JSON list of C-alpha atoms in Angstrom, two decimals:
[
{"chain": "A", "resi": 1, "resn": "MET", "atom": "CA", "xyz": [23.77, 35.18, -13.41]},
{"chain": "A", "resi": 2, "resn": "ARG", "atom": "CA", "xyz": [20.06, 34.56, -12.72]},
{"chain": "A", "resi": 3, "resn": "LEU", "atom": "CA", "xyz": [19.00, 34.60, -9.04]},
{"chain": "A", "resi": 4, "resn": "THR", "atom": "CA", "xyz": [15.31, 33.85, -9.49]},
{"chain": "A", "resi": 5, "resn": "PRO", "atom": "CA", "xyz": [13.89, 30.92, -11.44]},
{"chain": "A", "resi": 6, "resn": "ASP", "atom": "CA", "xyz": [12.05, 31.63, -14.65]},
{"chain": "A", "resi": 7, "resn": "PRO", "atom": "CA", "xyz": [8.39, 30.51, -14.24]},
{"chain": "A", "resi": 8, "resn": "ALA", "atom": "CA", "xyz": [8.43, 29.33, -17.85]},
{"chain": "A", "resi": 9, "resn": "ASP", "atom": "CA", "xyz": [11.12, 26.79, -16.89]},
{"chain": "A", "resi": 10, "resn": "SER", "atom": "CA", "xyz": [8.83, 25.10, -14.37]},
{"chain": "A", "resi": 11, "resn": "THR", "atom": "CA", "xyz": [7.31, 21.73, -15.32]},
{"chain": "A", "resi": 12, "resn": "SER", "atom": "CA", "xyz": [5.61, 21.16, -11.99]},
{"chain": "A", "resi": 13, "resn": "SER", "atom": "CA", "xyz": [1.84, 21.43, -11.70]},
{"chain": "A", "resi": 14, "resn": "ALA", "atom": "CA", "xyz": [1.91, 21.47, -7.89]},
{"chain": "A", "resi": 15, "resn": "PRO", "atom": "CA", "xyz": [0.46, 24.55, -6.24]},
{"chain": "A", "resi": 16, "resn": "VAL", "atom": "CA", "xyz": [2.80, 26.83, -4.31]},
{"chain": "A", "resi": 17, "resn": "VAL", "atom": "CA", "xyz": [0.63, 26.35, -1.21]},
{"chain": "A", "resi": 18, "resn": "VAL", "atom": "CA", "xyz": [-1.00, 23.00, -0.47]},
{"chain": "A", "resi": 19, "resn": "PRO", "atom": "CA", "xyz": [-4.54, 23.37, 0.90]},
{"chain": "A", "resi": 20, "resn": "HIS", "atom": "CA", "xyz": [-4.90, 22.33, 4.55]},
{"chain": "A", "resi": 21, "resn": "LEU", "atom": "CA", "xyz": [-7.90, 20.22, 5.54]},
{"chain": "A", "resi": 22, "resn": "VAL", "atom": "CA", "xyz": [-8.51, 19.88, 9.30]},
{"chain": "A", "resi": 23, "resn": "LEU", "atom": "CA", "xyz": [-10.92, 17.22, 10.56]},
{"chain": "A", "resi": 24, "resn": "ASP", "atom": "CA", "xyz": [-11.99, 17.40, 14.19]},
{"chain": "A", "resi": 25, "resn": "VAL", "atom": "CA", "xyz": [-13.60, 14.17, 15.42]},
{"chain": "A", "resi": 26, "resn": "ARG", "atom": "CA", "xyz": [-16.39, 14.46, 18.00]},
{"chain": "A", "resi": 27, "resn": "GLU", "atom": "CA", "xyz": [-17.47, 11.88, 20.60]},
{"chain": "A", "resi": 28, "resn": "ASP", "atom": "CA", "xyz": [-20.54, 10.89, 18.53]},
{"chain": "A", "resi": 29, "resn": "GLY", "atom": "CA", "xyz": [-18.39, 10.05, 15.47]},
{"chain": "A", "resi": 30, "resn": "THR", "atom": "CA", "xyz": [-19.30, 13.17, 13.51]},
{"chain": "A", "resi": 31, "resn": "LEU", "atom": "CA", "xyz": [-16.62, 15.48, 12.13]},
{"chain": "A", "resi": 32, "resn": "THR", "atom": "CA", "xyz": [-16.16, 19.16, 11.56]},
{"chain": "A", "resi": 33, "resn": "ALA", "atom": "CA", "xyz": [-14.14, 19.91, 8.47]},
{"chain": "A", "resi": 34, "resn": "THR", "atom": "CA", "xyz": [-12.32, 23.11, 7.62]},
{"chain": "A", "resi": 35, "resn": "LEU", "atom": "CA", "xyz": [-10.30, 23.84, 4.52]},
{"chain": "A", "resi": 36, "resn": "ASN", "atom": "CA", "xyz": [-7.79, 26.66, 4.97]},
{"chain": "A", "resi": 37, "resn": "ARG", "atom": "CA", "xyz": [-9.77, 27.71, 8.09]},
{"chain": "A", "resi": 38, "resn": "HIS", "atom": "CA", "xyz": [-13.07, 27.89, 6.16]},
{"chain": "A", "resi": 39, "resn": "PRO", "atom": "CA", "xyz": [-15.85, 25.44, 7.16]},
{"chain": "A", "resi": 40, "resn": "VAL", "atom": "CA", "xyz": [-16.61, 22.65, 4.70]},
{"chain": "A", "resi": 41, "resn": "ALA", "atom": "CA", "xyz": [-20.31, 21.86, 4.86]},
{"chain": "A", "resi": 42, "resn": "ALA", "atom": "CA", "xyz": [-21.54, 18.31, 4.39]},
{"chain": "A", "resi": 43, "resn": "PRO", "atom": "CA", "xyz": [-24.00, 17.74, 1.52]},
{"chain": "A", "resi": 44, "resn": "GLU", "atom": "CA", "xyz": [-27.62, 18.41, 2.49]},
{"chain": "A", "resi": 45, "resn": "ASP", "atom": "CA", "xyz": [-28.64, 14.76, 2.04]},
{"chain": "A", "resi": 46, "resn": "VAL", "atom": "CA", "xyz": [-25.91, 13.69, 4.50]},
{"chain": "A", "resi": 47, "resn": "GLY", "atom": "CA", "xyz": [-26.56, 16.09, 7.36]},
{"chain": "A", "resi": 48, "resn": "ALA", "atom": "CA", "xyz": [-23.18, 15.84, 9.10]},
{"chain": "A", "resi": 49, "resn": "TRP", "atom": "CA", "xyz": [-19.78, 14.49, 8.12]},
{"chain": "A", "resi": 50, "resn": "ARG", "atom": "CA", "xyz": [-19.04, 11.11, 9.79]},
{"chain": "A", "resi": 51, "resn": "ARG", "atom": "CA", "xyz": [-15.86, 9.09, 10.29]},
{"chain": "A", "resi": 52, "resn": "ALA", "atom": "CA", "xyz": [-16.84, 6.63, 7.59]},
{"chain": "A", "resi": 53, "resn": "MET", "atom": "CA", "xyz": [-16.99, 9.51, 5.09]},
{"chain": "A", "resi": 54, "resn": "PHE", "atom": "CA", "xyz": [-13.30, 10.37, 5.36]},
{"chain": "A", "resi": 55, "resn": "ALA", "atom": "CA", "xyz": [-12.58, 9.46, 1.72]},
{"chain": "A", "resi": 56, "resn": "GLN", "atom": "CA", "xyz": [-15.66, 11.38, 0.52]},
{"chain": "A", "resi": 57, "resn": "ILE", "atom": "CA", "xyz": [-14.49, 14.51, 2.37]},
{"chain": "A", "resi": 58, "resn": "ILE", "atom": "CA", "xyz": [-11.04, 14.24, 0.78]},
{"chain": "A", "resi": 59, "resn": "ASP", "atom": "CA", "xyz": [-12.56, 13.73, -2.68]},
{"chain": "A", "resi": 60, "resn": "HIS", "atom": "CA", "xyz": [-14.93, 16.68, -2.12]},
{"chain": "A", "resi": 61, "resn": "VAL", "atom": "CA", "xyz": [-12.26, 19.22, -1.13]},
{"chain": "A", "resi": 62, "resn": "THR", "atom": "CA", "xyz": [-9.72, 18.06, -3.75]},
{"chain": "A", "resi": 63, "resn": "HIS", "atom": "CA", "xyz": [-12.23, 17.84, -6.60]},
{"chain": "A", "resi": 64, "resn": "ASP", "atom": "CA", "xyz": [-11.78, 14.05, -6.83]},
{"chain": "A", "resi": 65, "resn": "ARG", "atom": "CA", "xyz": [-8.07, 14.16, -5.97]},
{"chain": "A", "resi": 66, "resn": "ALA", "atom": "CA", "xyz": [-7.22, 16.66, -8.70]},
{"chain": "A", "resi": 67, "resn": "ILE", "atom": "CA", "xyz": [-4.99, 18.59, -6.25]},
{"chain": "A", "resi": 68, "resn": "PRO", "atom": "CA", "xyz": [-2.83, 17.55, -3.30]},
{"chain": "A", "resi": 69, "resn": "VAL", "atom": "CA", "xyz": [-4.02, 18.32, 0.22]},
{"chain": "A", "resi": 70, "resn": "ARG", "atom": "CA", "xyz": [-2.49, 18.35, 3.69]},
{"chain": "A", "resi": 71, "resn": "VAL", "atom": "CA", "xyz": [-4.83, 16.58, 6.10]},
{"chain": "A", "resi": 72, "resn": "THR", "atom": "CA", "xyz": [-4.77, 16.91, 9.88]},
{"chain": "A", "resi": 73, "resn": "VAL", "atom": "CA", "xyz": [-7.11, 14.72, 11.95]},
{"chain": "A", "resi": 74, "resn": "HIS", "atom": "CA", "xyz": [-7.71, 15.66, 15.59]},
{"chain": "A", "resi": 75, "resn": "GLU", "atom": "CA", "xyz": [-9.06, 12.60, 17.42]},
{"chain": "A", "resi": 76, "resn": "VAL", "atom": "CA", "xyz": [-11.31, 12.70, 20.48]},
{"chain": "A", "resi": 77, "resn": "ASP", "atom": "CA", "xyz": [-8.54, 11.24, 22.66]},
{"chain": "A", "resi": 78, "resn": "GLY", "atom": "CA", "xyz": [-6.27, 14.19, 21.83]},
{"chain": "A", "resi": 79, "resn": "SER", "atom": "CA", "xyz": [-4.08, 12.39, 19.29]},
{"chain": "A", "resi": 80, "resn": "THR", "atom": "CA", "xyz": [-3.36, 14.07, 15.97]},
{"chain": "A", "resi": 81, "resn": "PHE", "atom": "CA", "xyz": [-2.52, 12.57, 12.57]},
{"chain": "A", "resi": 82, "resn": "THR", "atom": "CA", "xyz": [-1.14, 14.62, 9.70]},
{"chain": "A", "resi": 83, "resn": "ASP", "atom": "CA", "xyz": [-0.36, 13.56, 6.16]},
{"chain": "A", "resi": 84, "resn": "ILE", "atom": "CA", "xyz": [-0.07, 15.04, 2.70]},
{"chain": "A", "resi": 85, "resn": "LEU", "atom": "CA", "xyz": [-2.21, 13.25, 0.14]},
{"chain": "A", "resi": 86, "resn": "PRO", "atom": "CA", "xyz": [-0.93, 13.73, -3.40]},
{"chain": "A", "resi": 87, "resn": "ALA", "atom": "CA", "xyz": [-3.17, 14.39, -6.34]},
{"chain": "A", "resi": 88, "resn": "ALA", "atom": "CA", "xyz": [-4.22, 11.24, -8.13]},
{"chain": "A", "resi": 89, "resn": "LYS", "atom": "CA", "xyz": [-2.44, 10.79, -11.41]},
{"chain": "A", "resi": 90, "resn": "ARG", "atom": "CA", "xyz": [-4.89, 10.74, -14.26]},
{"chain": "A", "resi": 91, "resn": "PRO", "atom": "CA", "xyz": [-4.06, 8.18, -16.93]},
{"chain": "A", "resi": 92, "resn": "THR", "atom": "CA", "xyz": [-3.26, 9.76, -20.25]},
{"chain": "A", "resi": 93, "resn": "PRO", "atom": "CA", "xyz": [-4.91, 8.07, -23.21]},
{"chain": "A", "resi": 94, "resn": "LYS", "atom": "CA", "xyz": [-2.41, 6.07, -25.23]},
{"chain": "A", "resi": 95, "resn": "PRO", "atom": "CA", "xyz": [-2.61, 6.11, -28.98]},
{"chain": "A", "resi": 96, "resn": "GLU", "atom": "CA", "xyz": [-3.78, 2.81, -30.40]},
{"chain": "A", "resi": 97, "resn": "THR", "atom": "CA", "xyz": [-0.97, 0.70, -31.78]},
{"chain": "A", "resi": 98, "resn": "ASN", "atom": "CA", "xyz": [-0.72, -2.75, -33.24]},
{"chain": "A", "resi": 99, "resn": "SER", "atom": "CA", "xyz": [1.74, -3.87, -30.58]},
{"chain": "A", "resi": 100, "resn": "GLN", "atom": "CA", "xyz": [1.12, -6.74, -28.19]},
{"chain": "A", "resi": 101, "resn": "PRO", "atom": "CA", "xyz": [-1.69, -6.18, -25.67]},
{"chain": "A", "resi": 102, "resn": "GLU", "atom": "CA", "xyz": [-0.77, -5.35, -22.09]},
{"chain": "A", "resi": 103, "resn": "PRO", "atom": "CA", "xyz": [-0.43, -8.48, -19.93]},
{"chain": "A", "resi": 104, "resn": "GLU", "atom": "CA", "xyz": [-3.61, -9.11, -17.95]},
{"chain": "A", "resi": 105, "resn": "TRP", "atom": "CA", "xyz": [-1.85, -8.96, -14.56]},
{"chain": "A", "resi": 106, "resn": "THR", "atom": "CA", "xyz": [-0.56, -5.40, -15.17]},
{"chain": "A", "resi": 107, "resn": "LYS", "atom": "CA", "xyz": [-4.03, -3.97, -15.74]},
{"chain": "A", "resi": 108, "resn": "ARG", "atom": "CA", "xyz": [-5.91, -2.38, -12.85]},
{"chain": "A", "resi": 109, "resn": "PRO", "atom": "CA", "xyz": [-7.77, -5.22, -11.12]},
{"chain": "A", "resi": 110, "resn": "SER", "atom": "CA", "xyz": [-11.50, -5.26, -11.59]},
{"chain": "A", "resi": 111, "resn": "LYS", "atom": "CA", "xyz": [-13.95, -5.55, -8.71]},
{"chain": "A", "resi": 112, "resn": "ARG", "atom": "CA", "xyz": [-14.54, -9.22, -9.51]},
{"chain": "A", "resi": 113, "resn": "ARG", "atom": "CA", "xyz": [-13.77, -11.46, -12.45]},
{"chain": "A", "resi": 114, "resn": "ARG", "atom": "CA", "xyz": [-16.23, -14.14, -13.34]},
{"chain": "A", "resi": 115, "resn": "GLY", "atom": "CA", "xyz": [-15.16, -17.58, -12.11]},
{"chain": "A", "resi": 116, "resn": "VAL", "atom": "CA", "xyz": [-12.21, -16.34, -10.03]},
{"chain": "A", "resi": 117, "resn": "ASP", "atom": "CA", "xyz": [-12.64, -15.83, -6.30]},
{"chain": "A", "resi": 118, "resn": "PRO", "atom": "CA", "xyz": [-10.56, -12.97, -4.88]},
{"chain": "A", "resi": 119, "resn": "ILE", "atom": "CA", "xyz": [-8.12, -13.57, -2.06]},
{"chain": "A", "resi": 120, "resn": "GLU", "atom": "CA", "xyz": [-9.30, -11.84, 1.11]},
{"chain": "A", "resi": 121, "resn": "VAL", "atom": "CA", "xyz": [-6.75, -10.28, 3.44]},
{"chain": "A", "resi": 122, "resn": "ASP", "atom": "CA", "xyz": [-7.85, -9.10, 6.91]},
{"chain": "A", "resi": 123, "resn": "GLY", "atom": "CA", "xyz": [-5.57, -6.25, 7.92]},
{"chain": "A", "resi": 124, "resn": "GLY", "atom": "CA", "xyz": [-6.50, -6.15, 11.58]},
{"chain": "A", "resi": 125, "resn": "ASP", "atom": "CA", "xyz": [-7.07, -3.06, 13.69]},
{"chain": "A", "resi": 126, "resn": "GLY", "atom": "CA", "xyz": [-5.50, 0.38, 13.94]},
{"chain": "A", "resi": 127, "resn": "PHE", "atom": "CA", "xyz": [-6.76, 2.03, 10.78]},
{"chain": "A", "resi": 128, "resn": "ILE", "atom": "CA", "xyz": [-8.88, 5.20, 10.82]},
{"chain": "A", "resi": 129, "resn": "ALA", "atom": "CA", "xyz": [-12.44, 4.66, 9.64]},
{"chain": "A", "resi": 130, "resn": "GLY", "atom": "CA", "xyz": [-12.78, 5.43, 5.94]},
{"chain": "A", "resi": 131, "resn": "GLU", "atom": "CA", "xyz": [-9.09, 6.12, 5.36]},
{"chain": "A", "resi": 132, "resn": "ASP", "atom": "CA", "xyz": [-7.44, 5.08, 2.10]},
{"chain": "A", "resi": 133, "resn": "ILE", "atom": "CA", "xyz": [-5.50, 1.81, 2.57]},
{"chain": "A", "resi": 134, "resn": "ALA", "atom": "CA", "xyz": [-2.66, 1.00, 0.16]},
{"chain": "A", "resi": 135, "resn": "VAL", "atom": "CA", "xyz": [-2.55, -2.69, -0.73]},
{"chain": "A", "resi": 136, "resn": "ALA", "atom": "CA", "xyz": [0.98, -3.64, -1.68]},
{"chain": "A", "resi": 137, "resn": "LEU", "atom": "CA", "xyz": [2.21, -5.53, -3.99]},
{"chain": "A", "resi": 138, "resn": "ILE", "atom": "CA", "xyz": [0.65, -2.51, -4.74]},
{"chain": "A", "resi": 139, "resn": "VAL", "atom": "CA", "xyz": [-2.17, -3.82, -6.90]},
{"chain": "A", "resi": 140, "resn": "ALA", "atom": "CA", "xyz": [-5.18, -2.09, -5.35]},
{"chain": "A", "resi": 141, "resn": "HIS", "atom": "CA", "xyz": [-6.49, 0.29, -2.70]},
{"chain": "A", "resi": 142, "resn": "THR", "atom": "CA", "xyz": [-9.33, -0.20, -0.25]},
{"chain": "A", "resi": 143, "resn": "ASP", "atom": "CA", "xyz": [-11.06, 1.90, 2.42]},
{"chain": "A", "resi": 144, "resn": "ALA", "atom": "CA", "xyz": [-11.09, 1.16, 6.14]},
{"chain": "A", "resi": 145, "resn": "THR", "atom": "CA", "xyz": [-14.43, 0.02, 7.56]},
{"chain": "A", "resi": 146, "resn": "PRO", "atom": "CA", "xyz": [-16.34, 2.28, 9.97]},
{"chain": "A", "resi": 147, "resn": "ASP", "atom": "CA", "xyz": [-14.72, 0.45, 12.91]},
{"chain": "A", "resi": 148, "resn": "GLY", "atom": "CA", "xyz": [-11.21, 1.06, 11.55]},
{"chain": "A", "resi": 149, "resn": "ARG", "atom": "CA", "xyz": [-10.49, -2.40, 10.10]},
{"chain": "A", "resi": 150, "resn": "ALA", "atom": "CA", "xyz": [-9.04, -3.04, 6.68]},
{"chain": "A", "resi": 151, "resn": "ARG", "atom": "CA", "xyz": [-10.09, -5.74, 4.23]},
{"chain": "A", "resi": 152, "resn": "ALA", "atom": "CA", "xyz": [-8.62, -6.23, 0.76]},
{"chain": "A", "resi": 153, "resn": "LEU", "atom": "CA", "xyz": [-9.81, -8.46, -2.07]},
{"chain": "A", "resi": 154, "resn": "ILE", "atom": "CA", "xyz": [-6.94, -9.47, -4.34]},
{"chain": "A", "resi": 155, "resn": "ASP", "atom": "CA", "xyz": [-7.24, -11.13, -7.74]},
{"chain": "A", "resi": 156, "resn": "PRO", "atom": "CA", "xyz": [-5.48, -14.53, -7.51]},
{"chain": "A", "resi": 157, "resn": "GLN", "atom": "CA", "xyz": [-4.20, -14.10, -11.09]},
{"chain": "A", "resi": 158, "resn": "VAL", "atom": "CA", "xyz": [-2.22, -11.05, -9.97]},
{"chain": "A", "resi": 159, "resn": "VAL", "atom": "CA", "xyz": [-0.74, -12.98, -7.04]},
{"chain": "A", "resi": 160, "resn": "THR", "atom": "CA", "xyz": [0.18, -15.92, -9.28]},
{"chain": "A", "resi": 161, "resn": "ALA", "atom": "CA", "xyz": [1.73, -13.68, -11.94]},
{"chain": "A", "resi": 162, "resn": "THR", "atom": "CA", "xyz": [3.89, -11.83, -9.39]},
{"chain": "A", "resi": 163, "resn": "LYS", "atom": "CA", "xyz": [4.67, -14.94, -7.30]},
{"chain": "A", "resi": 164, "resn": "ALA", "atom": "CA", "xyz": [3.83, -12.93, -4.18]},
{"chain": "A", "resi": 165, "resn": "ASP", "atom": "CA", "xyz": [3.35, -14.67, -0.84]},
{"chain": "A", "resi": 166, "resn": "GLU", "atom": "CA", "xyz": [2.76, -11.60, 1.34]},
{"chain": "A", "resi": 167, "resn": "VAL", "atom": "CA", "xyz": [0.73, -8.41, 1.15]},
{"chain": "A", "resi": 168, "resn": "VAL", "atom": "CA", "xyz": [1.26, -5.12, 2.97]},
{"chain": "A", "resi": 169, "resn": "LEU", "atom": "CA", "xyz": [-1.66, -2.86, 3.97]},
{"chain": "A", "resi": 170, "resn": "VAL", "atom": "CA", "xyz": [-0.69, 0.76, 4.69]},
{"chain": "A", "resi": 171, "resn": "GLY", "atom": "CA", "xyz": [-3.07, 3.32, 6.18]},
{"chain": "A", "resi": 172, "resn": "ARG", "atom": "CA", "xyz": [-2.39, 6.56, 4.28]},
{"chain": "A", "resi": 173, "resn": "VAL", "atom": "CA", "xyz": [-3.44, 8.76, 7.21]},
{"chain": "A", "resi": 174, "resn": "SER", "atom": "CA", "xyz": [-2.93, 6.65, 10.35]},
{"chain": "A", "resi": 175, "resn": "GLY", "atom": "CA", "xyz": [0.38, 5.22, 9.17]},
{"chain": "A", "resi": 176, "resn": "THR", "atom": "CA", "xyz": [-0.76, 1.78, 10.33]},
{"chain": "A", "resi": 177, "resn": "ILE", "atom": "CA", "xyz": [1.09, -1.00, 8.55]},
{"chain": "A", "resi": 178, "resn": "ALA", "atom": "CA", "xyz": [-0.07, -4.63, 8.49]},
{"chain": "A", "resi": 179, "resn": "VAL", "atom": "CA", "xyz": [1.89, -7.42, 6.80]},
{"chain": "A", "resi": 180, "resn": "ARG", "atom": "CA", "xyz": [-0.11, -10.56, 6.05]},
{"chain": "A", "resi": 181, "resn": "GLY", "atom": "CA", "xyz": [0.75, -13.87, 4.37]},
{"chain": "A", "resi": 182, "resn": "LEU", "atom": "CA", "xyz": [-1.31, -15.03, 1.42]},
{"chain": "A", "resi": 183, "resn": "ALA", "atom": "CA", "xyz": [-1.03, -18.77, 2.15]}
]
């Protein structure tokens, strides 16, 4: 009878300890960032971390989302938000085959297709500036604006192909959820 797992049996690439990023927001909108209690300095050309740079800070400490991270945000008003952001899955190259091409609507939407105007969805207030916003059907992600609003541009071909009539915007850190009609 084995009481301890064999490390060779593990298929998980998750670290045993998830790094902890703490962001303390100041009155002037700047942030102090610490990773596992060690200060995270802003790049020299930036000067100081700002609210609008939330996504850049996350990318910086996770090496472009290569590892998961636990994030705690301490707001000026005393409120605290905590979330665990998973590592981004890197697409694995598929071997070329002579099978049918992937349907256009299943591909990651581009910034803008020529001749097709995107559908704009205003998510309202309540998001944290710069936070990652999930756009569900889920066809895309967007970042919150510096004033904490969310705006998503959705390819109409995706909406038509999925016959969707609503979209959900989810703030990954704030937990804010906004449901909007597409009509």
